[in-house]
Structure formats: C-alpha cells, structure tokens
PDB file of C-alpha atoms in Angstrom:
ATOM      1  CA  UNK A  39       0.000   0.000   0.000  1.00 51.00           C
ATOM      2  CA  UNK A  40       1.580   3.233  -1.013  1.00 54.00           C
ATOM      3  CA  UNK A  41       0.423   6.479   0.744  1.00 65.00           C
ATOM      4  CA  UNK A  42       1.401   9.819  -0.846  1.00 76.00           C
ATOM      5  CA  UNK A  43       2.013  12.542   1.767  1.00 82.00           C
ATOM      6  CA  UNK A  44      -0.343  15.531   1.652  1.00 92.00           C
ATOM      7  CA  UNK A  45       0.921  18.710   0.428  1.00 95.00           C
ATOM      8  CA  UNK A  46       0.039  20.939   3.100  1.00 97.00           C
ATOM      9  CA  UNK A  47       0.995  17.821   5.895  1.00 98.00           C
ATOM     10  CA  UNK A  48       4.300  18.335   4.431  1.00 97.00           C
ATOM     11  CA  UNK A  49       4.742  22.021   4.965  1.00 97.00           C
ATOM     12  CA  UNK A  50       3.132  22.100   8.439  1.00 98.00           C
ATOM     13  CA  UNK A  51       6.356  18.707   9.046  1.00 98.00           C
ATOM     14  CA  UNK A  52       8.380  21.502   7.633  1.00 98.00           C
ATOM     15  CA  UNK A  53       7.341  24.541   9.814  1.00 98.00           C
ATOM     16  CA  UNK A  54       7.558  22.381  12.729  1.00 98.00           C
ATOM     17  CA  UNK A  55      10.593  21.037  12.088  1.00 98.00           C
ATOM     18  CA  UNK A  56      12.389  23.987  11.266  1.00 98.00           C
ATOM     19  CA  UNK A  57      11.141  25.873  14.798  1.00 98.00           C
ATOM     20  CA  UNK A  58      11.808  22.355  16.570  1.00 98.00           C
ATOM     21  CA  UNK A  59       8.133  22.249  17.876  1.00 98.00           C
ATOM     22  CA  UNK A  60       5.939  18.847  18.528  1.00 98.00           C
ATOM     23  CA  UNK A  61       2.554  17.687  18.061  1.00 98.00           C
ATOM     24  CA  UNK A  62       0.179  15.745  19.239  1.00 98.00           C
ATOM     25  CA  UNK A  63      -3.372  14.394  17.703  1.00 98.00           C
ATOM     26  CA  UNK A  64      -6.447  13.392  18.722  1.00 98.00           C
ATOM     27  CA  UNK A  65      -9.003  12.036  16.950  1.00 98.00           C
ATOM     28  CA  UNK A  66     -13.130  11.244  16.697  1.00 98.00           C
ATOM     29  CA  UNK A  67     -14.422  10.775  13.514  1.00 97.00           C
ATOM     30  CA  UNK A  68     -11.095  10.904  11.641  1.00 98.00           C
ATOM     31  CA  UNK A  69     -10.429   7.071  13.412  1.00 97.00           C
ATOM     32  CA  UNK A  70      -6.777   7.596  12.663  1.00 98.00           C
ATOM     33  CA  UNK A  71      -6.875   9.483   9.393  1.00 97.00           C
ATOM     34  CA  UNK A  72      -4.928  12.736  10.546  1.00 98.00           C
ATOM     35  CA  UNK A  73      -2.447  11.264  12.426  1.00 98.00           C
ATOM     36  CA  UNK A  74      -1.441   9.051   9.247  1.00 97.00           C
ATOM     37  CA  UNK A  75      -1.352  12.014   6.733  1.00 97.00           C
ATOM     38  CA  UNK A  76       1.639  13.045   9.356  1.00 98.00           C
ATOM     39  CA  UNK A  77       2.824   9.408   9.242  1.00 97.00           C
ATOM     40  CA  UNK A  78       3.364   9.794   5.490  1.00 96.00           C
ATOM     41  CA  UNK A  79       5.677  12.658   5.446  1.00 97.00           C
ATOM     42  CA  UNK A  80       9.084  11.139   5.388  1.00 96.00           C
ATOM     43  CA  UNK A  81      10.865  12.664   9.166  1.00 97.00           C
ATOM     44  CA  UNK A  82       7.415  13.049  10.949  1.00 98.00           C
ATOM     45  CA  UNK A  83       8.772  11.054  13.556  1.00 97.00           C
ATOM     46  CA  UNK A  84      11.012  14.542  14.583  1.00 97.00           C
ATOM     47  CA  UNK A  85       7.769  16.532  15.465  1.00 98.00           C
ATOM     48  CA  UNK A  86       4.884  14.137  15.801  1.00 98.00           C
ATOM     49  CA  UNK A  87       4.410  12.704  19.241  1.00 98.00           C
ATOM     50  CA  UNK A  88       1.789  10.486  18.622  1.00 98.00           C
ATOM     51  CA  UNK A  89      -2.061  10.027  18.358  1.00 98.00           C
ATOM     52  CA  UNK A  90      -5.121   9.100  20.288  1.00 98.00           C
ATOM     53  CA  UNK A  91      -8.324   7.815  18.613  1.00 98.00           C
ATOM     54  CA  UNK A  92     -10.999   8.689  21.458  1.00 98.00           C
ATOM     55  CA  UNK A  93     -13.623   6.913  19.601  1.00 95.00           C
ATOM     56  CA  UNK A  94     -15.781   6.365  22.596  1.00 96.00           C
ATOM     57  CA  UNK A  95     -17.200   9.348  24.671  1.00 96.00           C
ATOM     58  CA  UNK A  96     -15.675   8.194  27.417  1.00 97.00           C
ATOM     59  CA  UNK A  97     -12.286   7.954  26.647  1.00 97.00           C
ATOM     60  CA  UNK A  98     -12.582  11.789  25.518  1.00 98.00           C
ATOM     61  CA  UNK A  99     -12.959  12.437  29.203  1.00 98.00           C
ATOM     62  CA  UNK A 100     -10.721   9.584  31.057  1.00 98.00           C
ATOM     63  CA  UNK A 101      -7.927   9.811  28.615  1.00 98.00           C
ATOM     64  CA  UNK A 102      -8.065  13.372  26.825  1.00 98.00           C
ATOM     65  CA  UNK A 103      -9.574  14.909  30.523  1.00 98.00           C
ATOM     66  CA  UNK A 104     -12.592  16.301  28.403  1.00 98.00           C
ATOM     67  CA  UNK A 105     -14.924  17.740  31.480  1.00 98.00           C
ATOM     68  CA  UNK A 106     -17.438  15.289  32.029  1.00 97.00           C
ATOM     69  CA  UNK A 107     -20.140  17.484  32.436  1.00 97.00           C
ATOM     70  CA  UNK A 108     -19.776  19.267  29.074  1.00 97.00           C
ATOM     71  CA  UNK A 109     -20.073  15.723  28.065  1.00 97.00           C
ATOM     72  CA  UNK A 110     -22.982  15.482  29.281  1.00 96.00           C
ATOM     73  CA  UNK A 111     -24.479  18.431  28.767  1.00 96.00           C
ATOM     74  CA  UNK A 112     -23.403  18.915  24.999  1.00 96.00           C
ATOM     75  CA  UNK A 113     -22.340  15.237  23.753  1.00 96.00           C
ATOM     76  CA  UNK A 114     -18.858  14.788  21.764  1.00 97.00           C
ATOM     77  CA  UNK A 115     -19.643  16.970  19.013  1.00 97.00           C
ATOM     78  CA  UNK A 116     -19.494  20.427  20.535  1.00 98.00           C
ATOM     79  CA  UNK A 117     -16.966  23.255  20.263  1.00 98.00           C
ATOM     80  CA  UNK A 118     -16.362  22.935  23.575  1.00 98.00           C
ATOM     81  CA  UNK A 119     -15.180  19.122  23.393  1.00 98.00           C
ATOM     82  CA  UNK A 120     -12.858  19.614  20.216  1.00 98.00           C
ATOM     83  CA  UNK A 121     -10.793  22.295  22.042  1.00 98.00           C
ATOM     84  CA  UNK A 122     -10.642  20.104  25.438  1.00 98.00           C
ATOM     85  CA  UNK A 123      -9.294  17.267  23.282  1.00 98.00           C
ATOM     86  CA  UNK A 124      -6.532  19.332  21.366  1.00 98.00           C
ATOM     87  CA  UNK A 125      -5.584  20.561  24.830  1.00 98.00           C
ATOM     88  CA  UNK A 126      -5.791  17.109  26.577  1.00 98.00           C
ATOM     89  CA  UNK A 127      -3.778  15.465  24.135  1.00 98.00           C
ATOM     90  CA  UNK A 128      -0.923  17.683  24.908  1.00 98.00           C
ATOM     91  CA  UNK A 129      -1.265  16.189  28.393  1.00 97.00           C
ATOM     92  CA  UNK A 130      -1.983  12.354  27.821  1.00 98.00           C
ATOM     93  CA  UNK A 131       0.978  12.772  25.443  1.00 98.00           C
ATOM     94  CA  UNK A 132       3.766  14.485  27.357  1.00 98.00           C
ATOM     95  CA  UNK A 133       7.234  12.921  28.048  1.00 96.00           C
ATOM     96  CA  UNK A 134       9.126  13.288  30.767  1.00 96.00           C
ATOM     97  CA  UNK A 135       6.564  16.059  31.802  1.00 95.00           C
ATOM     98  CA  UNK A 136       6.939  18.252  28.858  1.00 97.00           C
ATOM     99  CA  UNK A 137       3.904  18.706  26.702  1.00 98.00           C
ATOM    100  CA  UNK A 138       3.962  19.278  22.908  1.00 98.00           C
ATOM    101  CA  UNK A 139       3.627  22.558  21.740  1.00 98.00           C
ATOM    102  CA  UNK A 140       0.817  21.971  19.644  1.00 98.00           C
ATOM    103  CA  UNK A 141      -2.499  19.921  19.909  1.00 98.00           C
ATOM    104  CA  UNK A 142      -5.327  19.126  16.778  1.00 98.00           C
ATOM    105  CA  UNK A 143      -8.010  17.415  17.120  1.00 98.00           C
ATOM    106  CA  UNK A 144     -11.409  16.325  15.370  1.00 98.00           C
ATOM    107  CA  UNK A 145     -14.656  15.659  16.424  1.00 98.00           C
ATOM    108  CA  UNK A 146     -17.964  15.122  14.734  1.00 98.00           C
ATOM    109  CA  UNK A 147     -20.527  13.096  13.238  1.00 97.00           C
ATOM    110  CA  UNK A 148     -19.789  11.424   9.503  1.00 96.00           C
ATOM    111  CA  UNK A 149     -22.283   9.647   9.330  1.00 94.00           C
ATOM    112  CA  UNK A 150     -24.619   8.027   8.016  1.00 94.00           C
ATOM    113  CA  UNK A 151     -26.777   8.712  11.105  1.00 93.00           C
ATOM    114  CA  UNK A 152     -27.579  11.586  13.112  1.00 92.00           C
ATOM    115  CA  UNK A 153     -25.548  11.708  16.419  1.00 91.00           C
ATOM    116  CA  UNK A 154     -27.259  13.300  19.361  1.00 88.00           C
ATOM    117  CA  UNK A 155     -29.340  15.777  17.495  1.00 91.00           C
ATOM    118  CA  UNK A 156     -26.353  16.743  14.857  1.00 95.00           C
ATOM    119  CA  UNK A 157     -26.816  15.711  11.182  1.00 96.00           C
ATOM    120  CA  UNK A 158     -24.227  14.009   9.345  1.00 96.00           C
ATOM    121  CA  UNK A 159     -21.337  16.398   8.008  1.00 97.00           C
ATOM    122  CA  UNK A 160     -21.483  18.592  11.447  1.00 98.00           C
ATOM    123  CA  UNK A 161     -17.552  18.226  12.791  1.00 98.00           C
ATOM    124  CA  UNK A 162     -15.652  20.482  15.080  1.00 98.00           C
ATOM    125  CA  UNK A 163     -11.493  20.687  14.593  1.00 98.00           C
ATOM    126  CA  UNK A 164      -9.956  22.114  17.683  1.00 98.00           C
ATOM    127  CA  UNK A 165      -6.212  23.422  17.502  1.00 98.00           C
ATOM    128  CA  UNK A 166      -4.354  24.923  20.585  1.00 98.00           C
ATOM    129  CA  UNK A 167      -0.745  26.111  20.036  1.00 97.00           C
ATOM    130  CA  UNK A 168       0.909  27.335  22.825  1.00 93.00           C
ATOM    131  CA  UNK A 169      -1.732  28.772  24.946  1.00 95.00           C
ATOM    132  CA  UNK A 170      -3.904  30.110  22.274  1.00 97.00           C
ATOM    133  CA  UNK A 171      -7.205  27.206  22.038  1.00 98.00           C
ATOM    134  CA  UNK A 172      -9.439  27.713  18.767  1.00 98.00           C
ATOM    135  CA  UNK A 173     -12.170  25.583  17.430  1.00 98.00           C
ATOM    136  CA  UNK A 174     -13.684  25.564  13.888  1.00 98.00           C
ATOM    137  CA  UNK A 175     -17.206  24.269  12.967  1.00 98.00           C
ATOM    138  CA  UNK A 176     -17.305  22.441   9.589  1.00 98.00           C
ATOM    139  CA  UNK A 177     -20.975  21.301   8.112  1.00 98.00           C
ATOM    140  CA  UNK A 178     -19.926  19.098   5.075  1.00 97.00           C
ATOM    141  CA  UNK A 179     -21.889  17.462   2.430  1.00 96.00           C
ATOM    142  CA  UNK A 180     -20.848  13.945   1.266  1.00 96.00           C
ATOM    143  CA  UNK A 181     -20.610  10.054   2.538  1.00 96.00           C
ATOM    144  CA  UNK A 182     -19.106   8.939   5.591  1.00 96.00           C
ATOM    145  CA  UNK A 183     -15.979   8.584   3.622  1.00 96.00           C
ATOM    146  CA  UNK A 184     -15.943  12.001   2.244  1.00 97.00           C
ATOM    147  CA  UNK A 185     -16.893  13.662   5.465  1.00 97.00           C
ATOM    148  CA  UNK A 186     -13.666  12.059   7.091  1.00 97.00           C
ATOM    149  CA  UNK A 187     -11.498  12.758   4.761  1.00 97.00           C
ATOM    150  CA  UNK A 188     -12.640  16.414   4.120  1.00 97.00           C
ATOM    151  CA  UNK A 189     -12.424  16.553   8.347  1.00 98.00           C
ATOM    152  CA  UNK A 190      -8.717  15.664   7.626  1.00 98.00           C
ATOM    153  CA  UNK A 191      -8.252  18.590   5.078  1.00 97.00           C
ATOM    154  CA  UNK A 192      -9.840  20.976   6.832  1.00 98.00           C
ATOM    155  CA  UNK A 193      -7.674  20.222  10.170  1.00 98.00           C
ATOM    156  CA  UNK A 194      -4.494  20.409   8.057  1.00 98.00           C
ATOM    157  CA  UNK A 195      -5.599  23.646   6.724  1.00 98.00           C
ATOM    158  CA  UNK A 196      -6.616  25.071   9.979  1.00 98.00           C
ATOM    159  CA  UNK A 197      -3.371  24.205  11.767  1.00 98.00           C
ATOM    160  CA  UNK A 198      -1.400  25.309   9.067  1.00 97.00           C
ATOM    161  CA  UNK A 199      -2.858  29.288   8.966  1.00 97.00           C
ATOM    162  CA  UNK A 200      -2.274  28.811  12.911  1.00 96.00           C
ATOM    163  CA  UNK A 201       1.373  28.261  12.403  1.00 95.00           C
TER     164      UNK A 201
END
C-alpha cells in the first residue's frame, strides 16, 4: 500500500521542524486518518508525538480529561469538546513532563446517522498552540468517507494558517 504525503501535511512537518516544535493528535471521527497524513511525510517522527483515537465518549474524558459534564451536557460533538481534546492530548501525550507545543483534534458526526441531534457532516477541529485554544465548525456534504477525509483537510488547513 503506497500512501502519498499531503501537500500541506508536508509544509506544516516543515514549519515544525524547522522551529523544533511537537505535536500531538487526537481524533473522533477521523479514526486515525490525521495522524497518518503526518505518518506519510518522510521525518514526521522529529515533530509528531503520537495520536489518540478517542472513539468512545468516554475515553474523551478519562484519557483526553474532556470535562465530564460538558459531556454530558453537549455530547462529543461540541466546540467545547474539540478544544478540550486538542488541549488534553498535549497532556496524555507528554514525556518526561513536557507537553507538545501543539495539539489538533477532530470531532464530529460522519455519518450516516444523526448523532445526538447533529446531522451528518457537522464536525468540530480544535487546535491549541501554545496557549492560544481555537475551534472551527465544519458542516460538510458527502458520505461517511468524504466527510472524514474532508475533516482531515480541513484540520491540516486550519493548523497550518495557525502556524
């Protein structure tokens, strides 16, 4: 299976590389899709620190320390939650009790069903660098398979103008 790296994956390696700055990913929806479009850049390995898939809500909150009562109150897919999770990764990632400098993450519904009152498409990206914390709201059109992947573009673009 050959994967080509993504364009703008490459410059963001780049960037981060240059200013010797890490990152961490977490990840809903995209199961696993943004953290491999870092895998695919040849020297990722110098900047990215890893990757959670919190697939279930519960491992938003017990492993990325999403507050459990925005959980409740909101659900996963919630502006709120995708900024907790970019922040939290830093956390549930850091070595030797430094953090990476940067956290991305993704959370949404793609589909085909309705989650929680949100219709398919509706996806939140969350990117904190340093200690500035942003979220972005996406409402896509498209399969599950296109949602995903246009999550993944999206969150490259968005960290990327951040940078």
């Amino acid at each position: 299976m050959s994967v080509e790296p993504d364009a703008r994956a490459e410059r963001i390696v780049a960037t981060l590389t240059a200013r010797h700055v890490t990152l961490a990913v977490a990840e809903s929806l995209t199961g696993g899709l943004l953290t491999a479009a870092f895998v695919a850049v040849p020297g990722a390995s110098v900047v990215l620190r890893g990757g959670v898939v919190a697939y279930d809500t519960a491992i938003k909150h017990s492993v990325l320390g999403v507050d459990a009562e925005v959980l409740a109150a909101h659900g996963p897919v919630h502006p709120d939650v995708a900024r907790q999770m970019a922040v939290g990764v830093r956390t549930a990632l850091a070595l030797d009790g430094v953090e990476p400098e940067i956290g991305i993450s993704t959370t949404g519904v793609a589909g085909p069903d309705a989650q929680d009152g949100h219709p398919p498409g509706t996806a939140f990206v969350g990117v904190a660098v340093g200690g500035s914390v942003r979220s972005y709201a996406l409402e896509l059109d498209g399969d599950r398979n296109t949602v995903r992947a246009a999550v993944v573009s999206a969150a490259l673009r968005f960290l990327e103008e951040s940078l």
